Amino acid sequence: MNERARRSNGRSKNVLQTAAVVLFRDGHVLAVRNGAGTTLGEGVRSLPGGRANNGESDLETAQREFEEETGLRAKRLVEYPGNYFFVDKMRINGGVVPASFRVFLCTDYEGEVRPEPSGETVPEWIPLKDFHFLHHTGPNQGAAVFNAQRHLEERTND
């Protein structure tokens, strides 16, 4: 882990803590399309996730955001190599802040996919081959998906 990542794990008040979830099914990855009024921009796709509430761990944030945005309850979330990112400058609410981004791989879940009641996000199964070509929140999204897929493949080959 690099020094910048070590510092951000200390939950500095100046670092925006975020977490997300990768879920694969039948050659697809579950993403959410952001609605009007979201800080990320209407139509932008991202992994289900978001900002931590006060006192919330990365895992708790990922679980809560995943359920809020997709209707699914993650029964098992795992970390994998290449699941942590630190961004010096993330645009949020018109400002620029440093942010941490930890992604978990969902290997077991329950429930049915449904849009967020507020309409803020709409879950969509995106063909894995197309995910990297969509307009999404940044290069870390693609790297997180790629690293999760590689982790699953390595586990299968063991």
Tab-separated table of N, CA and C in Angstrom:
chain	number	residue	atom	x	y	z
A	1	MET	N	0.860	-1.172	0.000
A	1	MET	CA	0.000	0.000	0.000
A	1	MET	C	0.898	1.223	0.000
A	2	ASN	N	0.605	2.199	-0.864
A	2	ASN	CA	1.460	3.376	-0.918
A	2	ASN	C	1.155	4.326	0.243
A	3	GLU	N	2.032	5.298	0.440
A	3	GLU	CA	1.905	6.225	1.569
A	3	GLU	C	0.596	7.001	1.521
A	4	ARG	N	0.200	7.427	0.354
A	4	ARG	CA	-1.046	8.188	0.229
A	4	ARG	C	-2.238	7.335	0.659
A	5	ALA	N	-2.260	6.073	0.265
A	5	ALA	CA	-3.342	5.171	0.670
A	5	ALA	C	-3.318	4.950	2.175
A	6	ARG	N	-2.106	4.827	2.766
A	6	ARG	CA	-2.006	4.663	4.214
A	6	ARG	C	-2.600	5.865	4.937
A	7	ARG	N	-2.264	7.050	4.469
A	7	ARG	CA	-2.789	8.265	5.104
A	7	ARG	C	-4.305	8.305	5.018
A	8	SER	N	-4.873	7.959	3.862
A	8	SER	CA	-6.313	8.069	3.685
A	8	SER	C	-7.070	7.026	4.503
A	9	ASN	N	-6.406	5.893	4.833
A	9	ASN	CA	-7.065	4.898	5.674
A	9	ASN	C	-7.273	5.408	7.084
A	10	GLY	N	-6.578	6.469	7.456
A	10	GLY	CA	-6.733	7.059	8.774
A	10	GLY	C	-8.009	7.873	8.903
A	11	ARG	N	-8.850	7.887	7.866
A	11	ARG	CA	-10.140	8.583	7.878
A	11	ARG	C	-9.976	10.072	8.143
A	12	SER	N	-9.029	10.689	7.478
A	12	SER	CA	-8.847	12.131	7.598
A	12	SER	C	-10.155	12.837	7.276
A	13	LYS	N	-10.442	13.889	8.003
A	13	LYS	CA	-11.666	14.653	7.763
A	13	LYS	C	-11.639	15.320	6.392
A	14	ASN	N	-10.456	15.463	5.822
A	14	ASN	CA	-10.328	16.122	4.530
A	14	ASN	C	-10.495	15.173	3.355
A	15	VAL	N	-10.632	13.888	3.623
A	15	VAL	CA	-10.751	12.901	2.558
A	15	VAL	C	-12.187	12.373	2.532
A	16	LEU	N	-12.814	12.468	1.371
A	16	LEU	CA	-14.154	11.939	1.189
A	16	LEU	C	-14.060	10.424	1.073
A	17	GLN	N	-14.679	9.702	1.991
A	17	GLN	CA	-14.636	8.238	2.011
A	17	GLN	C	-15.815	7.703	1.207
A	18	THR	N	-15.518	6.882	0.180
A	18	THR	CA	-16.563	6.274	-0.633
A	18	THR	C	-16.304	4.782	-0.773
A	19	ALA	N	-17.366	4.044	-1.062
A	19	ALA	CA	-17.248	2.603	-1.268
A	19	ALA	C	-18.283	2.176	-2.298
A	20	ALA	N	-17.989	1.074	-2.974
A	20	ALA	CA	-18.883	0.579	-4.027
A	20	ALA	C	-18.821	-0.942	-4.076
A	21	VAL	N	-19.689	-1.512	-4.917
A	21	VAL	CA	-19.795	-2.961	-5.043
A	21	VAL	C	-19.778	-3.353	-6.519
A	22	VAL	N	-19.034	-4.425	-6.823
A	22	VAL	CA	-19.042	-5.040	-8.149
A	22	VAL	C	-19.816	-6.347	-8.034
A	23	LEU	N	-20.782	-6.535	-8.928
A	23	LEU	CA	-21.545	-7.783	-8.982
A	23	LEU	C	-21.610	-8.230	-10.429
A	24	PHE	N	-21.174	-9.469	-10.680
A	24	PHE	CA	-21.218	-10.052	-12.014
A	24	PHE	C	-22.340	-11.081	-12.083
A	25	ARG	N	-22.960	-11.189	-13.263
A	25	ARG	CA	-23.941	-12.252	-13.512
A	25	ARG	C	-24.060	-12.471	-15.008
A	26	ASP	N	-23.840	-13.692	-15.433
A	26	ASP	CA	-24.041	-14.077	-16.833
A	26	ASP	C	-23.356	-13.128	-17.824
A	27	GLY	N	-22.096	-12.801	-17.566
A	27	GLY	CA	-21.344	-11.953	-18.484
A	27	GLY	C	-21.700	-10.474	-18.411
A	28	HIS	N	-22.404	-10.083	-17.360
A	28	HIS	CA	-22.806	-8.693	-17.168
A	28	HIS	C	-22.283	-8.192	-15.821
A	29	VAL	N	-22.194	-6.883	-15.686
A	29	VAL	CA	-21.857	-6.242	-14.417
A	29	VAL	C	-23.022	-5.313	-14.073
A	30	LEU	N	-23.375	-5.266	-12.797
A	30	LEU	CA	-24.474	-4.408	-12.361
A	30	LEU	C	-23.948	-2.997	-12.145
A	31	ALA	N	-24.525	-2.054	-12.860
A	31	ALA	CA	-24.172	-0.643	-12.727
A	31	ALA	C	-25.446	0.126	-12.398
A	32	VAL	N	-25.284	1.386	-12.048
A	32	VAL	CA	-26.444	2.251	-11.855
A	32	VAL	C	-26.298	3.470	-12.759
A	33	ARG	N	-27.420	3.850	-13.362
A	33	ARG	CA	-27.475	5.072	-14.176
A	33	ARG	C	-27.995	6.177	-13.278
A	34	ASN	N	-27.230	7.259	-13.195
A	34	ASN	CA	-27.589	8.367	-12.323
A	34	ASN	C	-28.678	9.224	-12.945
A	35	GLY	N	-29.639	9.613	-12.113
A	35	GLY	CA	-30.754	10.433	-12.552
A	35	GLY	C	-30.456	11.923	-12.448
A	36	ALA	N	-31.451	12.717	-12.769
A	36	ALA	CA	-31.321	14.177	-12.701
A	36	ALA	C	-31.058	14.598	-11.258
A	37	GLY	N	-30.228	15.593	-11.101
A	37	GLY	CA	-29.964	16.148	-9.779
A	37	GLY	C	-28.888	15.436	-8.990
A	38	THR	N	-28.291	14.395	-9.537
A	38	THR	CA	-27.215	13.718	-8.811
A	38	THR	C	-25.918	14.496	-8.999
A	39	THR	N	-25.012	14.351	-8.034
A	39	THR	CA	-23.742	15.080	-8.095
A	39	THR	C	-22.841	14.563	-9.210
A	40	LEU	N	-23.091	13.337	-9.689
A	40	LEU	CA	-22.240	12.762	-10.727
A	40	LEU	C	-22.697	13.107	-12.135
A	41	GLY	N	-23.945	13.554	-12.284
A	41	GLY	CA	-24.461	13.938	-13.590
A	41	GLY	C	-25.461	12.946	-14.132
A	42	GLU	N	-26.513	13.457	-14.720
A	42	GLU	CA	-27.572	12.618	-15.266
A	42	GLU	C	-27.049	11.732	-16.396
A	43	GLY	N	-27.428	10.451	-16.346
A	43	GLY	CA	-27.048	9.504	-17.386
A	43	GLY	C	-25.696	8.856	-17.184
A	44	VAL	N	-24.895	9.379	-16.266
A	44	VAL	CA	-23.582	8.799	-15.993
A	44	VAL	C	-23.779	7.479	-15.259
A	45	ARG	N	-23.032	6.479	-15.664
A	45	ARG	CA	-23.142	5.166	-15.029
A	45	ARG	C	-21.976	4.953	-14.073
A	46	SER	N	-22.258	4.234	-13.018
A	46	SER	CA	-21.219	3.938	-12.033
A	46	SER	C	-21.551	2.627	-11.344
A	47	LEU	N	-20.609	2.139	-10.577
A	47	LEU	CA	-20.879	0.994	-9.733
A	47	LEU	C	-21.788	1.451	-8.605
A	48	PRO	N	-22.659	0.579	-8.105
A	48	PRO	CA	-23.493	0.970	-6.971
A	48	PRO	C	-22.610	1.311	-5.776
A	49	GLY	N	-22.778	2.476	-5.237
A	49	GLY	CA	-21.963	2.897	-4.105
A	49	GLY	C	-22.146	4.363	-3.819
A	50	GLY	N	-21.374	4.864	-2.881
A	50	GLY	CA	-21.485	6.272	-2.539
A	50	GLY	C	-20.667	6.631	-1.325
A	51	ARG	N	-21.013	7.772	-0.753
A	51	ARG	CA	-20.279	8.339	0.370
A	51	ARG	C	-20.642	7.680	1.688
A	52	ALA	N	-19.639	7.609	2.558
A	52	ALA	CA	-19.844	7.054	3.898
A	52	ALA	C	-20.565	8.063	4.781
A	53	ASN	N	-21.414	7.551	5.649
A	53	ASN	CA	-21.996	8.354	6.716
A	53	ASN	C	-20.999	8.414	7.859
A	54	ASN	N	-21.163	9.371	8.754
A	54	ASN	CA	-20.261	9.488	9.904
A	54	ASN	C	-20.168	8.182	10.668
A	55	GLY	N	-18.935	7.733	10.918
A	55	GLY	CA	-18.700	6.529	11.703
A	55	GLY	C	-18.872	5.223	10.953
A	56	GLU	N	-19.215	5.284	9.692
A	56	GLU	CA	-19.462	4.085	8.902
A	56	GLU	C	-18.149	3.560	8.316
A	57	SER	N	-17.944	2.251	8.361
A	57	SER	CA	-16.764	1.641	7.737
A	57	SER	C	-16.991	1.558	6.230
A	58	ASP	N	-15.919	1.256	5.499
A	58	ASP	CA	-16.056	1.069	4.050
A	58	ASP	C	-17.030	-0.061	3.740
A	59	LEU	N	-16.935	-1.161	4.485
A	59	LEU	CA	-17.824	-2.302	4.265
A	59	LEU	C	-19.281	-1.921	4.536
A	60	GLU	N	-19.524	-1.233	5.625
A	60	GLU	CA	-20.894	-0.797	5.951
A	60	GLU	C	-21.443	0.149	4.886
A	61	THR	N	-20.584	1.051	4.406
A	61	THR	CA	-20.993	1.981	3.346
A	61	THR	C	-21.380	1.211	2.095
A	62	ALA	N	-20.537	0.260	1.696
A	62	ALA	CA	-20.806	-0.533	0.492
A	62	ALA	C	-22.118	-1.293	0.625
A	63	GLN	N	-22.337	-1.934	1.767
A	63	GLN	CA	-23.572	-2.703	1.978
A	63	GLN	C	-24.806	-1.804	1.895
A	64	ARG	N	-24.763	-0.677	2.581
A	64	ARG	CA	-25.911	0.240	2.613
A	64	ARG	C	-26.194	0.816	1.232
A	65	GLU	N	-25.168	1.329	0.584
A	65	GLU	CA	-25.351	1.954	-0.726
A	65	GLU	C	-25.822	0.944	-1.773
A	66	PHE	N	-25.279	-0.258	-1.729
A	66	PHE	CA	-25.668	-1.310	-2.671
A	66	PHE	C	-27.160	-1.605	-2.542
A	67	GLU	N	-27.621	-1.757	-1.323
A	67	GLU	CA	-29.048	-2.046	-1.109
A	67	GLU	C	-29.918	-0.853	-1.510
A	68	GLU	N	-29.512	0.353	-1.139
A	68	GLU	CA	-30.292	1.545	-1.487
A	68	GLU	C	-30.421	1.706	-3.000
A	69	GLU	N	-29.337	1.476	-3.720
A	69	GLU	CA	-29.315	1.782	-5.149
A	69	GLU	C	-29.794	0.643	-6.043
A	70	THR	N	-29.790	-0.589	-5.529
A	70	THR	CA	-30.160	-1.725	-6.390
A	70	THR	C	-31.339	-2.544	-5.871
A	71	GLY	N	-31.658	-2.428	-4.594
A	71	GLY	CA	-32.696	-3.259	-3.999
A	71	GLY	C	-32.186	-4.610	-3.552
A	72	LEU	N	-30.934	-4.921	-3.844
A	72	LEU	CA	-30.345	-6.204	-3.466
A	72	LEU	C	-29.639	-6.086	-2.116
A	73	ARG	N	-29.670	-7.165	-1.349
A	73	ARG	CA	-28.927	-7.209	-0.088
A	73	ARG	C	-27.718	-8.106	-0.288
A	74	ALA	N	-26.540	-7.516	-0.093
A	74	ALA	CA	-25.295	-8.274	-0.233
A	74	ALA	C	-25.130	-9.185	0.975
A	75	LYS	N	-25.077	-10.485	0.711
A	75	LYS	CA	-24.870	-11.446	1.793
A	75	LYS	C	-23.383	-11.705	2.016
A	76	ARG	N	-22.586	-11.494	0.965
A	76	ARG	CA	-21.134	-11.705	1.095
A	76	ARG	C	-20.394	-10.716	0.207
A	77	LEU	N	-19.611	-9.857	0.841
A	77	LEU	CA	-18.749	-8.907	0.132
A	77	LEU	C	-17.310	-9.224	0.490
A	78	VAL	N	-16.453	-9.301	-0.516
A	78	VAL	CA	-15.044	-9.619	-0.275
A	78	VAL	C	-14.163	-8.551	-0.910
A	79	GLU	N	-13.008	-8.370	-0.282
A	79	GLU	CA	-11.999	-7.493	-0.868
A	79	GLU	C	-11.158	-8.324	-1.822
A	80	TYR	N	-10.494	-7.660	-2.737
A	80	TYR	CA	-9.660	-8.340	-3.717
A	80	TYR	C	-8.504	-7.425	-4.080
A	81	PRO	N	-7.425	-7.955	-4.627
A	81	PRO	CA	-6.290	-7.110	-5.006
A	81	PRO	C	-6.717	-6.052	-6.021
A	82	GLY	N	-6.315	-4.823	-5.784
A	82	GLY	CA	-6.642	-3.737	-6.703
A	82	GLY	C	-8.029	-3.165	-6.473
A	83	ASN	N	-8.524	-3.249	-5.230
A	83	ASN	CA	-9.871	-2.739	-4.944
A	83	ASN	C	-9.868	-1.385	-4.243
A	84	TYR	N	-8.697	-0.799	-4.023
A	84	TYR	CA	-8.616	0.477	-3.300
A	84	TYR	C	-7.956	1.543	-4.171
A	85	PHE	N	-8.582	2.709	-4.190
A	85	PHE	CA	-8.066	3.825	-4.990
A	85	PHE	C	-8.086	5.097	-4.144
A	86	PHE	N	-7.122	5.949	-4.386
A	86	PHE	CA	-7.110	7.278	-3.771
A	86	PHE	C	-7.054	8.286	-4.903
A	87	VAL	N	-7.948	9.254	-4.863
A	87	VAL	CA	-8.036	10.259	-5.916
A	87	VAL	C	-7.723	11.617	-5.294
A	88	ASP	N	-6.699	12.303	-5.813
A	88	ASP	CA	-6.341	13.614	-5.275
A	88	ASP	C	-7.461	14.626	-5.442
A	89	LYS	N	-8.154	14.553	-6.580
A	89	LYS	CA	-9.162	15.568	-6.872
A	89	LYS	C	-10.420	14.929	-7.433
A	90	MET	N	-11.474	14.915	-6.639
A	90	MET	CA	-12.776	14.429	-7.092
A	90	MET	C	-13.740	15.602	-7.062
A	91	ARG	N	-14.431	15.796	-8.166
A	91	ARG	CA	-15.413	16.881	-8.208
A	91	ARG	C	-16.688	16.418	-7.518
A	92	ILE	N	-17.107	17.219	-6.544
A	92	ILE	CA	-18.327	16.882	-5.826
A	92	ILE	C	-19.014	18.177	-5.401
A	93	ASN	N	-20.263	18.308	-5.754
A	93	ASN	CA	-21.057	19.496	-5.400
A	93	ASN	C	-20.359	20.793	-5.786
A	94	GLY	N	-19.727	20.818	-6.944
A	94	GLY	CA	-19.080	22.029	-7.431
A	94	GLY	C	-17.690	22.264	-6.881
A	95	GLY	N	-17.261	21.479	-5.913
A	95	GLY	CA	-15.934	21.639	-5.338
A	95	GLY	C	-15.036	20.488	-5.722
A	96	VAL	N	-13.797	20.565	-5.276
A	96	VAL	CA	-12.827	19.515	-5.542
A	96	VAL	C	-12.253	19.062	-4.208
A	97	VAL	N	-12.313	17.745	-3.953
A	97	VAL	CA	-11.819	17.200	-2.694
A	97	VAL	C	-11.035	15.920	-2.958
A	98	PRO	N	-10.105	15.565	-2.063
A	98	PRO	CA	-9.465	14.251	-2.167
A	98	PRO	C	-10.453	13.183	-1.706
A	99	ALA	N	-10.378	11.997	-2.294
A	99	ALA	CA	-11.340	10.944	-1.957
A	99	ALA	C	-10.687	9.568	-1.969
A	100	SER	N	-11.197	8.699	-1.096
A	100	SER	CA	-10.815	7.292	-1.125
A	100	SER	C	-11.977	6.523	-1.742
A	101	PHE	N	-11.650	5.434	-2.419
A	101	PHE	CA	-12.650	4.640	-3.127
A	101	PHE	C	-12.291	3.172	-2.941
A	102	ARG	N	-13.071	2.452	-2.114
A	102	ARG	CA	-12.831	1.033	-1.875
A	102	ARG	C	-13.999	0.259	-2.488
A	103	VAL	N	-13.662	-0.766	-3.264
A	103	VAL	CA	-14.673	-1.549	-3.970
A	103	VAL	C	-14.649	-2.979	-3.436
A	104	PHE	N	-15.832	-3.524	-3.228
A	104	PHE	CA	-15.985	-4.896	-2.751
A	104	PHE	C	-16.651	-5.722	-3.839
A	105	LEU	N	-16.295	-6.995	-3.893
A	105	LEU	CA	-16.880	-7.936	-4.833
A	105	LEU	C	-17.999	-8.681	-4.127
A	106	CYS	N	-19.192	-8.636	-4.685
A	106	CYS	CA	-20.334	-9.342	-4.119
A	106	CYS	C	-20.369	-10.752	-4.708
A	107	THR	N	-20.280	-11.753	-3.838
A	107	THR	CA	-20.298	-13.142	-4.300
A	107	THR	C	-21.581	-13.867	-3.891
A	108	ASP	N	-22.436	-13.197	-3.119
A	108	ASP	CA	-23.719	-13.781	-2.736
A	108	ASP	C	-24.664	-12.641	-2.359
A	109	TYR	N	-25.885	-12.731	-2.844
A	109	TYR	CA	-26.857	-11.676	-2.580
A	109	TYR	C	-28.257	-12.253	-2.606
A	110	GLU	N	-29.219	-11.427	-2.158
A	110	GLU	CA	-30.614	-11.832	-2.237
A	110	GLU	C	-31.455	-10.617	-2.592
A	111	GLY	N	-32.641	-10.872	-3.121
A	111	GLY	CA	-33.555	-9.807	-3.485
A	111	GLY	C	-33.693	-9.667	-4.984
A	112	GLU	N	-34.466	-8.688	-5.376
A	112	GLU	CA	-34.723	-8.389	-6.783
A	112	GLU	C	-34.224	-6.984	-7.096
A	113	VAL	N	-33.629	-6.830	-8.259
A	113	VAL	CA	-33.148	-5.517	-8.689
A	113	VAL	C	-34.352	-4.595	-8.882
A	114	ARG	N	-34.236	-3.390	-8.340
A	114	ARG	CA	-35.287	-2.390	-8.500
A	114	ARG	C	-34.659	-1.002	-8.425
A	115	PRO	N	-35.294	-0.021	-9.065
A	115	PRO	CA	-34.767	1.350	-9.010
A	115	PRO	C	-34.873	1.922	-7.598
A	116	GLU	N	-34.018	2.863	-7.307
A	116	GLU	CA	-34.086	3.571	-6.035
A	116	GLU	C	-35.404	4.348	-5.993
A	117	PRO	N	-36.155	4.291	-4.901
A	117	PRO	CA	-37.459	4.970	-4.847
A	117	PRO	C	-37.408	6.459	-5.211
A	118	SER	N	-36.310	7.124	-4.876
A	118	SER	CA	-36.183	8.556	-5.169
A	118	SER	C	-35.936	8.832	-6.646
A	119	GLY	N	-35.581	7.789	-7.403
A	119	GLY	CA	-35.250	7.974	-8.814
A	119	GLY	C	-33.827	8.461	-9.030
A	120	GLU	N	-33.065	8.559	-7.949
A	120	GLU	CA	-31.692	9.048	-8.060
A	120	GLU	C	-30.834	8.128	-8.919
A	121	THR	N	-31.036	6.813	-8.766
A	121	THR	CA	-30.287	5.853	-9.576
A	121	THR	C	-31.212	4.745	-10.072
A	122	VAL	N	-30.851	4.207	-11.245
A	122	VAL	CA	-31.588	3.087	-11.831
A	122	VAL	C	-30.569	1.998	-12.143
A	123	PRO	N	-30.718	0.809	-11.535
A	123	PRO	CA	-29.764	-0.267	-11.801
A	123	PRO	C	-29.940	-0.845	-13.203
A	124	GLU	N	-28.824	-1.220	-13.814
A	124	GLU	CA	-28.832	-1.795	-15.159
A	124	GLU	C	-27.760	-2.871	-15.237
A	125	TRP	N	-28.088	-4.000	-15.838
A	125	TRP	CA	-27.081	-5.020	-16.133
A	125	TRP	C	-26.411	-4.638	-17.446
A	126	ILE	N	-25.122	-4.365	-17.397
A	126	ILE	CA	-24.348	-3.932	-18.567
A	126	ILE	C	-23.474	-5.098	-19.021
A	127	PRO	N	-23.503	-5.449	-20.320
A	127	PRO	CA	-22.575	-6.490	-20.784
A	127	PRO	C	-21.141	-6.092	-20.414
A	128	LEU	N	-20.428	-7.020	-19.842
A	128	LEU	CA	-19.075	-6.743	-19.372
A	128	LEU	C	-18.203	-6.162	-20.475
A	129	LYS	N	-18.373	-6.662	-21.686
A	129	LYS	CA	-17.561	-6.176	-22.806
A	129	LYS	C	-17.838	-4.714	-23.128
A	130	ASP	N	-18.989	-4.177	-22.717
A	130	ASP	CA	-19.352	-2.788	-23.003
A	130	ASP	C	-19.071	-1.829	-21.860
A	131	PHE	N	-18.868	-2.344	-20.657
A	131	PHE	CA	-18.760	-1.482	-19.481
A	131	PHE	C	-17.679	-0.422	-19.633
A	132	HIS	N	-16.529	-0.797	-20.142
A	132	HIS	CA	-15.397	0.134	-20.223
A	132	HIS	C	-15.621	1.248	-21.242
A	133	PHE	N	-16.596	1.090	-22.127
A	133	PHE	CA	-16.840	2.092	-23.157
A	133	PHE	C	-17.927	3.083	-22.769
A	134	LEU	N	-18.588	2.850	-21.646
A	134	LEU	CA	-19.663	3.748	-21.210
A	134	LEU	C	-19.098	4.982	-20.541
A	135	HIS	N	-19.893	6.042	-20.547
A	135	HIS	CA	-19.518	7.251	-19.810
A	135	HIS	C	-19.795	6.977	-18.340
A	136	HIS	N	-18.726	6.785	-17.568
A	136	HIS	CA	-18.916	6.563	-16.141
A	136	HIS	C	-18.031	7.505	-15.362
A	137	THR	N	-18.044	7.350	-14.044
A	137	THR	CA	-17.482	8.364	-13.169
A	137	THR	C	-15.967	8.482	-13.187
A	138	GLY	N	-15.277	7.591	-13.825
A	138	GLY	CA	-13.832	7.750	-13.886
A	138	GLY	C	-13.119	6.454	-14.174
A	139	PRO	N	-11.814	6.547	-14.397
A	139	PRO	CA	-11.036	5.370	-14.759
A	139	PRO	C	-10.993	4.324	-13.649
A	140	ASN	N	-11.182	4.726	-12.404
A	140	ASN	CA	-11.151	3.761	-11.309
A	140	ASN	C	-12.292	2.762	-11.408
A	141	GLN	N	-13.419	3.163	-11.971
A	141	GLN	CA	-14.547	2.247	-12.131
A	141	GLN	C	-14.142	1.074	-13.014
A	142	GLY	N	-13.549	1.369	-14.142
A	142	GLY	CA	-13.118	0.319	-15.056
A	142	GLY	C	-12.039	-0.558	-14.457
A	143	ALA	N	-11.090	0.058	-13.755
A	143	ALA	CA	-10.014	-0.706	-13.117
A	143	ALA	C	-10.578	-1.617	-12.039
A	144	ALA	N	-11.537	-1.132	-11.267
A	144	ALA	CA	-12.139	-1.935	-10.201
A	144	ALA	C	-12.837	-3.157	-10.778
A	145	VAL	N	-13.559	-2.976	-11.873
A	145	VAL	CA	-14.258	-4.091	-12.513
A	145	VAL	C	-13.254	-5.084	-13.098
A	146	PHE	N	-12.253	-4.579	-13.795
A	146	PHE	CA	-11.232	-5.439	-14.383
A	146	PHE	C	-10.525	-6.258	-13.302
A	147	ASN	N	-10.128	-5.598	-12.202
A	147	ASN	CA	-9.421	-6.294	-11.128
A	147	ASN	C	-10.305	-7.338	-10.447
A	148	ALA	N	-11.591	-7.039	-10.285
A	148	ALA	CA	-12.524	-8.003	-9.691
A	148	ALA	C	-12.687	-9.218	-10.600
A	149	GLN	N	-12.809	-8.962	-11.886
A	149	GLN	CA	-12.957	-10.061	-12.849
A	149	GLN	C	-11.707	-10.940	-12.840
A	150	ARG	N	-10.538	-10.324	-12.819
A	150	ARG	CA	-9.282	-11.079	-12.781
A	150	ARG	C	-9.190	-11.904	-11.500
A	151	HIS	N	-9.622	-11.334	-10.378
A	151	HIS	CA	-9.606	-12.058	-9.103
A	151	HIS	C	-10.496	-13.303	-9.174
A	152	LEU	N	-11.678	-13.161	-9.736
A	152	LEU	CA	-12.586	-14.304	-9.875
A	152	LEU	C	-11.991	-15.387	-10.765
A	153	GLU	N	-11.374	-14.974	-11.859
A	153	GLU	CA	-10.759	-15.935	-12.768
A	153	GLU	C	-9.620	-16.678	-12.099
A	154	GLU	N	-8.807	-15.978	-11.299
A	154	GLU	CA	-7.697	-16.616	-10.598
A	154	GLU	C	-8.212	-17.602	-9.558
A	155	ARG	N	-9.289	-17.258	-8.881
A	155	ARG	CA	-9.883	-18.172	-7.879
A	155	ARG	C	-10.433	-19.422	-8.553
A	156	THR	N	-11.011	-19.243	-9.745
A	156	THR	CA	-11.573	-20.376	-10.475
A	156	THR	C	-10.478	-21.321	-10.950
A	157	ASN	N	-9.323	-20.756	-11.307
A	157	ASN	CA	-8.216	-21.572	-11.818
A	157	ASN	C	-7.411	-22.250	-10.719
A	158	ASP	N	-7.625	-21.891	-9.472
A	158	ASP	CA	-6.864	-22.493	-8.356
A	158	ASP	C	-7.320	-23.900	-8.066
